[in-house]
CSV table of C-alpha atoms in Angstrom, one decimal:
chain,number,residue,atom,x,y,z
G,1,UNK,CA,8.1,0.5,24.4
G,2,UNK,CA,4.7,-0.7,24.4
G,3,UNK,CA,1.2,1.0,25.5
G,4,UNK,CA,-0.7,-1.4,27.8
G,5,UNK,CA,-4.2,-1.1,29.8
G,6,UNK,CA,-5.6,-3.6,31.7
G,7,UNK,CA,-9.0,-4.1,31.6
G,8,UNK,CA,-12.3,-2.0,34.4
G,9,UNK,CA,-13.1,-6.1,35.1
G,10,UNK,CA,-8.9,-7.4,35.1
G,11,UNK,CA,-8.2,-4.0,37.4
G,12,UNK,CA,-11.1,-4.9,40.2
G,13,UNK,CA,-9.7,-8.9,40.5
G,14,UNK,CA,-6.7,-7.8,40.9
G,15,UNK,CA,-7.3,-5.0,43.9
G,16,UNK,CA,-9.6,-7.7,45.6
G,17,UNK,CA,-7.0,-9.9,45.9
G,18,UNK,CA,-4.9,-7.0,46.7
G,19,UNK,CA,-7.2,-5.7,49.4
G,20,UNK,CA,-7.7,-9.1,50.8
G,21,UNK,CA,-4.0,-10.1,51.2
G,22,UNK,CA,-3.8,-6.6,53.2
G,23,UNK,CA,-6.4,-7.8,56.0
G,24,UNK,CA,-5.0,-10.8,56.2
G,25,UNK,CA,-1.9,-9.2,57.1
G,26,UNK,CA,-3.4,-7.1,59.6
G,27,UNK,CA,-5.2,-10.7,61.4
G,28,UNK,CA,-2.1,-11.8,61.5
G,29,UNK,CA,0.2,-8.8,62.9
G,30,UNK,CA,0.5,-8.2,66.5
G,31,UNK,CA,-1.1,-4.6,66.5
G,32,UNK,CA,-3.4,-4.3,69.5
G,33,UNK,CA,-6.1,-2.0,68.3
G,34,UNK,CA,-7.2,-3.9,65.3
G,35,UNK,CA,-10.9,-2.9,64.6
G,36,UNK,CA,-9.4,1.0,64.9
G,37,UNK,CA,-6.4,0.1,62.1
G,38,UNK,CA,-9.1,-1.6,60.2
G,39,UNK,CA,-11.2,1.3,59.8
G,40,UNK,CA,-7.9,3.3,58.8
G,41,UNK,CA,-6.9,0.5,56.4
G,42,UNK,CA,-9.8,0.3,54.3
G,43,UNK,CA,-10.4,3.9,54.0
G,44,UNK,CA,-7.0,4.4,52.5
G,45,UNK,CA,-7.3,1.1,50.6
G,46,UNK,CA,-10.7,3.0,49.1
G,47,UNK,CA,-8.8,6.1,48.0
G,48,UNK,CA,-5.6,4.4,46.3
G,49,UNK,CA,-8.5,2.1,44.6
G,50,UNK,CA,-10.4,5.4,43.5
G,51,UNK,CA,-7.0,7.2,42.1
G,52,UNK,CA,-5.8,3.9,40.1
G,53,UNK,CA,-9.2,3.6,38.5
G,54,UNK,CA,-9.1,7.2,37.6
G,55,UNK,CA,-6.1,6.8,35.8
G,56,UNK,CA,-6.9,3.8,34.7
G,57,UNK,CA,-9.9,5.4,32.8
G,58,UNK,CA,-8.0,8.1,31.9
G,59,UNK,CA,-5.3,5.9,29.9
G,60,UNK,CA,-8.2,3.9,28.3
G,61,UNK,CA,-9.9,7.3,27.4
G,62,UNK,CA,-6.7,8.4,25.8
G,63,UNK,CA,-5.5,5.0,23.8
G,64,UNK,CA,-9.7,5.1,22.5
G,65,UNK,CA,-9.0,8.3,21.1
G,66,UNK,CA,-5.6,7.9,19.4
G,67,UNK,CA,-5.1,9.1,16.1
G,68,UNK,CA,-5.5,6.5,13.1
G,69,UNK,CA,-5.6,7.0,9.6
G,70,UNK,CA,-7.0,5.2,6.7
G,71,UNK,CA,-5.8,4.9,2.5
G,72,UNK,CA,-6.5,2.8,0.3
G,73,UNK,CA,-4.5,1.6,-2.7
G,74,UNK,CA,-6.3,-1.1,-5.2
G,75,UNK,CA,-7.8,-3.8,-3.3
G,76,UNK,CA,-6.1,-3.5,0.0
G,77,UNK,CA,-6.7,-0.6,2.9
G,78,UNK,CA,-3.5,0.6,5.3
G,79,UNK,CA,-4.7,1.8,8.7
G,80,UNK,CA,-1.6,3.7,10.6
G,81,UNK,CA,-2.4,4.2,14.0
G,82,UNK,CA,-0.6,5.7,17.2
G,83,UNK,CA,0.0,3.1,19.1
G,84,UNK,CA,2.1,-0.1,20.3
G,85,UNK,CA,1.8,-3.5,18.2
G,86,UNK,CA,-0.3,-5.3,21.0
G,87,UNK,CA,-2.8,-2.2,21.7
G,88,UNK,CA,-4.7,-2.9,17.9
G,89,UNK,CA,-7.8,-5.9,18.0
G,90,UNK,CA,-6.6,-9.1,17.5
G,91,UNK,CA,-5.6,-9.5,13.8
G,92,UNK,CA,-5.1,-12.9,11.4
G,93,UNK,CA,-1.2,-12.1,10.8
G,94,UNK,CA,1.2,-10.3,13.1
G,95,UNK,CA,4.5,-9.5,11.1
G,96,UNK,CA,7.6,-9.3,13.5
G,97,UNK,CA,11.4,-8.5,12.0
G,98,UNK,CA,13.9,-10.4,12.6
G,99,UNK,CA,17.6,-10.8,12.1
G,100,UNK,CA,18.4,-14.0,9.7
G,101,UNK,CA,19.1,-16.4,12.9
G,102,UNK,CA,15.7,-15.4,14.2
G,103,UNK,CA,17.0,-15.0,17.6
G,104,UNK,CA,13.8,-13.3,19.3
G,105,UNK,CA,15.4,-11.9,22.3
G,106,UNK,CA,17.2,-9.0,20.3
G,107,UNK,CA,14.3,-7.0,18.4
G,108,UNK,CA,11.7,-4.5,20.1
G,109,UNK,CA,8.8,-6.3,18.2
G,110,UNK,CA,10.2,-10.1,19.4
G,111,UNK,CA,10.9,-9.2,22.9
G,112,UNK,CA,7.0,-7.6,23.2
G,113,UNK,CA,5.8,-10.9,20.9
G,114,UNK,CA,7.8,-13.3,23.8
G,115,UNK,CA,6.4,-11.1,26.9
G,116,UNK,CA,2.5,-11.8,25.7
G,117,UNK,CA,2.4,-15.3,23.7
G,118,UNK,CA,5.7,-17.0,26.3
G,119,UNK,CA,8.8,-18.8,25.8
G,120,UNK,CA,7.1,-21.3,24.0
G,121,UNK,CA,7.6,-18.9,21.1
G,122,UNK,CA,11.2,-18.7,20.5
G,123,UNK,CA,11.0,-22.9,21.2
G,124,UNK,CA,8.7,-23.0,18.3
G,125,UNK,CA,10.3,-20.5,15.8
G,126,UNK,CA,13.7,-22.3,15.9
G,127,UNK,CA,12.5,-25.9,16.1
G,128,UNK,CA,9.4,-26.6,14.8
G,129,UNK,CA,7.8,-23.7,12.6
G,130,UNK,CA,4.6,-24.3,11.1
G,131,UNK,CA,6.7,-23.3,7.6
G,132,UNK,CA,10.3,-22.2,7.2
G,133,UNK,CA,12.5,-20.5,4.9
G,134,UNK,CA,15.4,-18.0,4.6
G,135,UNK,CA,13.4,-15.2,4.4
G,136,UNK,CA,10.8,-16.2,6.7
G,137,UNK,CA,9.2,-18.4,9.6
G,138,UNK,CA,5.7,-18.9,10.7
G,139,UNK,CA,4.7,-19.8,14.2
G,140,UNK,CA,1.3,-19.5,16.6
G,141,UNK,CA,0.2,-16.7,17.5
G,142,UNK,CA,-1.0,-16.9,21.1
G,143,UNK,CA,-4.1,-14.7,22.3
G,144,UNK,CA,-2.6,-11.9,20.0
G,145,UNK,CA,-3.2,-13.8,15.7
G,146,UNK,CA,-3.6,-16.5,14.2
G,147,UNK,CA,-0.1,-16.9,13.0
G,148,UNK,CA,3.1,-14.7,13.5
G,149,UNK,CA,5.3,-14.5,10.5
G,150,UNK,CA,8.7,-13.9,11.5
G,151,UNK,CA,10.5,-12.0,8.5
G,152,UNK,CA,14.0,-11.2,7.4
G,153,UNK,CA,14.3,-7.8,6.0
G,154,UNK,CA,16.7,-8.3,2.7
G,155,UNK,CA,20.0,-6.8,3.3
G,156,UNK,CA,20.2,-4.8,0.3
G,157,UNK,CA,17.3,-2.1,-0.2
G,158,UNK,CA,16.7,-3.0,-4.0
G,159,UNK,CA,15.3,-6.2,-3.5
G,160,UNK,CA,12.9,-4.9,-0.3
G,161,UNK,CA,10.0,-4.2,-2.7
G,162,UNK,CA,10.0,-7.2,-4.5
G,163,UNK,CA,10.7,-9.3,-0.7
G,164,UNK,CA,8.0,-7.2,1.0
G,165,UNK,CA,5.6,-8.2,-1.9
G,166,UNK,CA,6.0,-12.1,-1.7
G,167,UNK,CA,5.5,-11.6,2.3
G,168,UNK,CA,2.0,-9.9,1.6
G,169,UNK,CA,1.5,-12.8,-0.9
G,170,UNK,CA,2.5,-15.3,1.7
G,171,UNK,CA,-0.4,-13.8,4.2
G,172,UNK,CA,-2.8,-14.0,1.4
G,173,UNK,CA,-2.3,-17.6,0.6
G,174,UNK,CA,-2.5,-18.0,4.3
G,175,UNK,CA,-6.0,-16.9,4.3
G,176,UNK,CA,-5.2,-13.5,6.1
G,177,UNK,CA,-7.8,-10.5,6.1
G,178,UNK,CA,-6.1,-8.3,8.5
G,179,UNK,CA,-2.1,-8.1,8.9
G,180,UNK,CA,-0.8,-6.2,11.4
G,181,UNK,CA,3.5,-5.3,10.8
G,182,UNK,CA,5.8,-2.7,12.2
G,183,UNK,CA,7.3,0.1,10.3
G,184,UNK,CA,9.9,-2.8,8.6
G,185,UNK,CA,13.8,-0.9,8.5
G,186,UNK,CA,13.2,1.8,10.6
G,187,UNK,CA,14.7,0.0,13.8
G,188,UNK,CA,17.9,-1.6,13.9
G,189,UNK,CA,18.3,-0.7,10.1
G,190,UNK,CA,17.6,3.0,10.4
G,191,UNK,CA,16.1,3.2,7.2
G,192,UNK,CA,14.4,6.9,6.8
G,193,UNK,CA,10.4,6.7,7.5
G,194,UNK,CA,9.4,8.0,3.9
G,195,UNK,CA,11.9,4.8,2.4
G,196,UNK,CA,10.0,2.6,4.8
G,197,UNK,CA,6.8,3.9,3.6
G,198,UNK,CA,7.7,3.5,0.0
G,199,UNK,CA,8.5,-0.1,0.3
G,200,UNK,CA,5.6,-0.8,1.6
G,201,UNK,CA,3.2,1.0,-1.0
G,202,UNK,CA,5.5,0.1,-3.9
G,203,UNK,CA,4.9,-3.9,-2.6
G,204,UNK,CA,1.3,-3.9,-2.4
G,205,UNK,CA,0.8,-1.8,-5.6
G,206,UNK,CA,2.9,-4.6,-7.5
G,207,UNK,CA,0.7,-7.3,-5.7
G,208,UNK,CA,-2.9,-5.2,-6.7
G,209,UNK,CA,-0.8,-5.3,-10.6
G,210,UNK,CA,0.2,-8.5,-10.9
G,211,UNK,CA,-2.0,-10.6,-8.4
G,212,UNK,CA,-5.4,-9.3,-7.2
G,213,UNK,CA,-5.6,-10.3,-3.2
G,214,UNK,CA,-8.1,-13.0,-2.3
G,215,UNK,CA,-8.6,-12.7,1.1
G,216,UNK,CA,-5.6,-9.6,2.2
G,217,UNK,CA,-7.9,-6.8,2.9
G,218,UNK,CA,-6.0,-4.4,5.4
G,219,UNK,CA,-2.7,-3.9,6.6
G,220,UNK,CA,-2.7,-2.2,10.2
G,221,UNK,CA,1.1,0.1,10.9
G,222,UNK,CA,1.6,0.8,14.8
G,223,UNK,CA,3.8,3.6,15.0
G,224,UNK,CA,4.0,3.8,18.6
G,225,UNK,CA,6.5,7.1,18.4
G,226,UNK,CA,4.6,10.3,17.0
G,227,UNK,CA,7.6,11.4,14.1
G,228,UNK,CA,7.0,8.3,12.9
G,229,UNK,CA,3.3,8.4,12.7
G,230,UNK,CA,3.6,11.3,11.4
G,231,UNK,CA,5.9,10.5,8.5
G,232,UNK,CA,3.6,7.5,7.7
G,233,UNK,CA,0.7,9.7,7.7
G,234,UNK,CA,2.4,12.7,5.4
G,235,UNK,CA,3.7,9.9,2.9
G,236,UNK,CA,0.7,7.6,2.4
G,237,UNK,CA,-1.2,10.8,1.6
G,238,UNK,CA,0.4,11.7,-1.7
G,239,UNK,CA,2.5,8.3,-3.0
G,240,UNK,CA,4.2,9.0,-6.2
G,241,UNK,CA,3.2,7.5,-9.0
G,242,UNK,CA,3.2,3.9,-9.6
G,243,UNK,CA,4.9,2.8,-12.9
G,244,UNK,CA,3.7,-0.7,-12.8
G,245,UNK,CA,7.6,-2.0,-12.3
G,246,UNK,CA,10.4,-1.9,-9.4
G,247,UNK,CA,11.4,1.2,-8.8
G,248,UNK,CA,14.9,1.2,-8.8
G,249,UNK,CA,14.4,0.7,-12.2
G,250,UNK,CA,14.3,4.4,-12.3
G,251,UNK,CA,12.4,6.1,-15.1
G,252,UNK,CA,11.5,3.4,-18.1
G,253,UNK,CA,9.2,4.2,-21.0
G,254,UNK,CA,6.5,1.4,-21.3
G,255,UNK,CA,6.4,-0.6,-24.7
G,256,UNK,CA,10.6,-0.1,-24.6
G,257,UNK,CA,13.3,-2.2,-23.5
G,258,UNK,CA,16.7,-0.9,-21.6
G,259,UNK,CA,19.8,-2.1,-20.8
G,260,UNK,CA,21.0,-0.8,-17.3
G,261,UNK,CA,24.7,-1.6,-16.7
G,262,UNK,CA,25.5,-2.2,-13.4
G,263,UNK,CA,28.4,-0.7,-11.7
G,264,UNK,CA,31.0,-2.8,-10.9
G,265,UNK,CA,31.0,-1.5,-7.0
G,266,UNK,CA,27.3,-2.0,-6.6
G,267,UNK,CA,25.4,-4.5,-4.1
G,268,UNK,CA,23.6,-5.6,-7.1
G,269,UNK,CA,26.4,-6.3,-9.5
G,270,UNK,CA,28.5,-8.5,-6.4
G,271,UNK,CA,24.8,-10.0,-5.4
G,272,UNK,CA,24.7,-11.0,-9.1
G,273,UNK,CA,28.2,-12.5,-9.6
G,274,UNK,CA,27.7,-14.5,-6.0
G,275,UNK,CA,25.3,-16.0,-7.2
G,276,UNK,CA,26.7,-16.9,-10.5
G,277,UNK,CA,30.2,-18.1,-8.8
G,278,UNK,CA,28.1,-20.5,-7.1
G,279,UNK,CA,27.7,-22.9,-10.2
G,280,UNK,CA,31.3,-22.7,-10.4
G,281,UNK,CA,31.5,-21.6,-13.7
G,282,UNK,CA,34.9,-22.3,-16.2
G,283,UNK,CA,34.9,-18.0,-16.4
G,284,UNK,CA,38.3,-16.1,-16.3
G,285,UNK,CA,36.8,-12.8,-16.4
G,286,UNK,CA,33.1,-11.2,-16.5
G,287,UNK,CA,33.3,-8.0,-18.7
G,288,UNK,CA,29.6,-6.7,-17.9
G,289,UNK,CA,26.6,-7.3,-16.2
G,290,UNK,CA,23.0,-5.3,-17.5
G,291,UNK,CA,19.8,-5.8,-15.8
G,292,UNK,CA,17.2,-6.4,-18.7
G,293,UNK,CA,14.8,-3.4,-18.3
G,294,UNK,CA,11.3,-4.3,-20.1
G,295,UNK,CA,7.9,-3.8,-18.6
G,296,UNK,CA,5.7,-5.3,-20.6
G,297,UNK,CA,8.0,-8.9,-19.8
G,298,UNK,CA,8.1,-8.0,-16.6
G,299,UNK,CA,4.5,-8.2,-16.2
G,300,UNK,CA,4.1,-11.2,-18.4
G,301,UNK,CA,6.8,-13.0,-15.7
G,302,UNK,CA,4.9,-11.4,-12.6
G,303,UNK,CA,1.4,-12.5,-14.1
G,304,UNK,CA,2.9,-16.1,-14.5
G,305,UNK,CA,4.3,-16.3,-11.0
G,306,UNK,CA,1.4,-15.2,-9.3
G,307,UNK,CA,-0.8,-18.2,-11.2
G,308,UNK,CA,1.6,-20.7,-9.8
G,309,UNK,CA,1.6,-19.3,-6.2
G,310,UNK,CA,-2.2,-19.7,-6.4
G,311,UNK,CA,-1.7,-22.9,-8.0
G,312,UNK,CA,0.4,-24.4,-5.4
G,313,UNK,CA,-0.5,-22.6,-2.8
G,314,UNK,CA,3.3,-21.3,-1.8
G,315,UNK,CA,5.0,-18.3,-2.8
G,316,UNK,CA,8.5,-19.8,-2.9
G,317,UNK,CA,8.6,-21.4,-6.3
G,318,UNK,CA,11.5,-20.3,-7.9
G,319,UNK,CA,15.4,-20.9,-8.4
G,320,UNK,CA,17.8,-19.1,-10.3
G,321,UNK,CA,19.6,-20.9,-13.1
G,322,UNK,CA,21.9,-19.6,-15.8
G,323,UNK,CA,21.5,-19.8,-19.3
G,324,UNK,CA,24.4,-19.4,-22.0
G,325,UNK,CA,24.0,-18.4,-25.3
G,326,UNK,CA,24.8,-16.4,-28.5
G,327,UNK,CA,24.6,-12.8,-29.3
G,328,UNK,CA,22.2,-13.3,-32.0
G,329,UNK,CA,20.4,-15.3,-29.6
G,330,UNK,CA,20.1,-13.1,-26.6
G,331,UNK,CA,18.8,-10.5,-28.6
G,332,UNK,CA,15.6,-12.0,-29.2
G,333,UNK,CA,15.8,-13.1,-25.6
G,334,UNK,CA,16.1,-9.4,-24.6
G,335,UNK,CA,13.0,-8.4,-26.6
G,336,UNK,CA,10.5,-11.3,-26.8
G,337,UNK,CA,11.7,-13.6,-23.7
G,338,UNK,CA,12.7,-17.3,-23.7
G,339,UNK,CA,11.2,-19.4,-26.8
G,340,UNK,CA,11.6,-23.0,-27.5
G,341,UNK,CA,12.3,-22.4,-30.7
G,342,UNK,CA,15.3,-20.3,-30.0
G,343,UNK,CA,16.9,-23.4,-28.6
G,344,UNK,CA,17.9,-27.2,-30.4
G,345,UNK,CA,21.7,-25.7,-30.7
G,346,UNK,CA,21.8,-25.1,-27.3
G,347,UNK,CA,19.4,-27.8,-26.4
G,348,UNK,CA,16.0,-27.5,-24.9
G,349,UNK,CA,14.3,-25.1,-22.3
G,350,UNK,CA,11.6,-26.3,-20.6
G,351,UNK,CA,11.1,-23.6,-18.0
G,352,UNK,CA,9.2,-20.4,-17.9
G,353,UNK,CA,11.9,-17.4,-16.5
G,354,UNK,CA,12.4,-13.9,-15.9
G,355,UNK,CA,15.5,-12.8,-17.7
G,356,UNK,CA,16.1,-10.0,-15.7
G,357,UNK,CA,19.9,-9.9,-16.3
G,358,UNK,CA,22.4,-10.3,-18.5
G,359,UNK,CA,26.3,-11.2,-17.8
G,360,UNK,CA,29.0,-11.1,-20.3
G,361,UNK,CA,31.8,-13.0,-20.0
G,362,UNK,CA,35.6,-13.3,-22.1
G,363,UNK,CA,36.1,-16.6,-21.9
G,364,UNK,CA,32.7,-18.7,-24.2
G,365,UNK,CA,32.3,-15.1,-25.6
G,366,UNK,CA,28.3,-15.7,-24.9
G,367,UNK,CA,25.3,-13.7,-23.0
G,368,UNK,CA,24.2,-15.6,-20.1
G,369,UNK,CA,21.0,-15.1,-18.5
G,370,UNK,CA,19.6,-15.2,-15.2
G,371,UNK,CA,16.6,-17.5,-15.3
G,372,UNK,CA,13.9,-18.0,-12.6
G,373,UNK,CA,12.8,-21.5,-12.7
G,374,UNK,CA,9.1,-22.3,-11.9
């Protein structure tokens, strides 16, 4: 569902052309007393015009005074208003949610996007996008934005901070002042309001951390339903805390490093192993997989991606590659990150990474890293 309000100016062509099809109608019918009729006509023609432009005032009184609300958090301002996604100004960014074959007939957001910009814009997403990638795809934006970026939520919630947080980047680098997205999960997912909230915050607090907007100065939320706007309003009024790191970390003391083994029934343990049965690997049997828990690398990694997406202007700039080496190695791998000096035995590294796991495997008896190649 959408509000919508045609404009005083829109509203008076329209019952002109209205009124002026109804005489016509009348010259041409085979009623005898015409001039009486006439008189009739337009008098009631009058009154229906009257009582539409009443209401229409009234909605355009109502959608003026609709609730909105204001926080800020670092450099970038959240506006959540009570409203559809077409009744805010026109913005630089509209952020729609798609499913991962970006088929725009099947969202709420996408049907509303096709109704006002046409056709055109489903032609355009899946054939000639002005940039492309799994996660995403940019189009035109019609009369509504500059650009619409067309965004696949990840399917596991862990990595919806992190993915939500590249997308902001993405705007940014785009040139973007104002975004305007939905309430990304809450639809088809059905992901709670306050989870949906969180992602959001816990994004563009590790964007203010790690990479200080250039031009992203506010990100406008239409919750067209009032629980919603509600649950927006009550979270964005007192976050938690931000620990400077992703949160399902869960609770990590700065200045420390932690190993979190991951259970074997997890998303993130099977995401993790698809990803390394991809290289196919000569491995009879992993015995454990621990995600690398240290903030202060973290943000050395973050810091370092963030120049290169401002260096090339493009915030997909990594791939994942896997690393094997000795115990005695990964240690200092664990606690002081990759070093060209820890290789010549295993051969070079040329690559700045994130080690932000660490797999075990029986058969070469070595720690093998996830690496994020820049």
């Amino acid at each position: 569902m959408e509000n919508s309000c045609i404009s005083e100016t829109d509203f008076e062509h329209v019952h002109q052309q209205s009124k002026a099809a109804a005489l016509e109608c009348l010259e041409k019918s085979s009623i005898r007393d015409k001039e009486k009729f006439f008189h009739t006509l337009k008098t009631a023609i009058k009154q229906e015009h009257d009582k539409a432009l009443e209401r229409l005032n009234t909605v355009a009184e109502q959608q003026a005074t609709k609730p909105m609300h204001n926080f800020k958090f670092g450099e970038i301002i959240v506006q959540v208003a009570n409203c559809g996604i077409t009744d805010l100004p026109k913005s630089n960014i509209i952020v729609n949610s798609v499913r991962p074959d970006f088929n725009l007939v099947r969202g709420q957001v996408s049907r509303i996007l096709l109704r006002h910009v046409g056709p055109q814009l489903q032609t355009e997403c899946k054939n000639n996008p002005k940039f492309a990638t799994e996660s995403y795809r940019i189009t035109s934006g019609g009369n509504l934005c500059d650009h619409i970026v067309h965004y696949v939520l990840p399917n596991e919630e862990y990595q919806i901070e992190e993915s939500i947080m590249e997308l902001l980047e993405k705007c940014d680098t785009l040139g973007a002042i104002t975004v305007v997205m939905p309430v990304l999960g809450s639809g088809n997912r059905g992901i709670p309001v306050a989870r949906c909230a969180h992602f959001l915050w816990a994004a563009i607090c590790l964007l203010n951390s790690y990479r200080k907007p250039t031009h992203l100065n506010c990100i406008k939320i239409p919750a067209y339903y009032v629980i919603v706007f509600n649950g927006l309003v009550e979270f964005f009024n007192k976050p938690p805390k931000f620990l400077g790191f992703p949160t399902h970390w869960g609770n990590v003391s700065k200045g420390t490093t932690e190993m979190k083994s991951l259970a074997s029934d997890s998303k993130e343990y099977n995401a993790v192993v698809a990803a390394f049965l991809k290289s196919n690997p000569p491995v009879k049997k992993i015995v454990l997989i621990e995600r690398i828990q240290n903030p202060s690398l973290y943000k050395q990694y973050e810091g370092k991606r963030e120049a290169m997406v401002d260096k090339v202007q493009n915030s997909v700039i990594e791939r994942e590659l896997f690393h094997g080496t000795t115990e005695e190695a990964s240690n200092k791998i664990i606690n002081n990150y990759f070093n060209r000096s820890y290789a010549g035995k295993h051969g070079m590294l040329f690559i700045y990474s994130s080690s932000e796991y660490n797999l075990l495997q029986l058969y070469l008896n070595k720690s093998i890293f996830i690496l994020k190649q820049f």
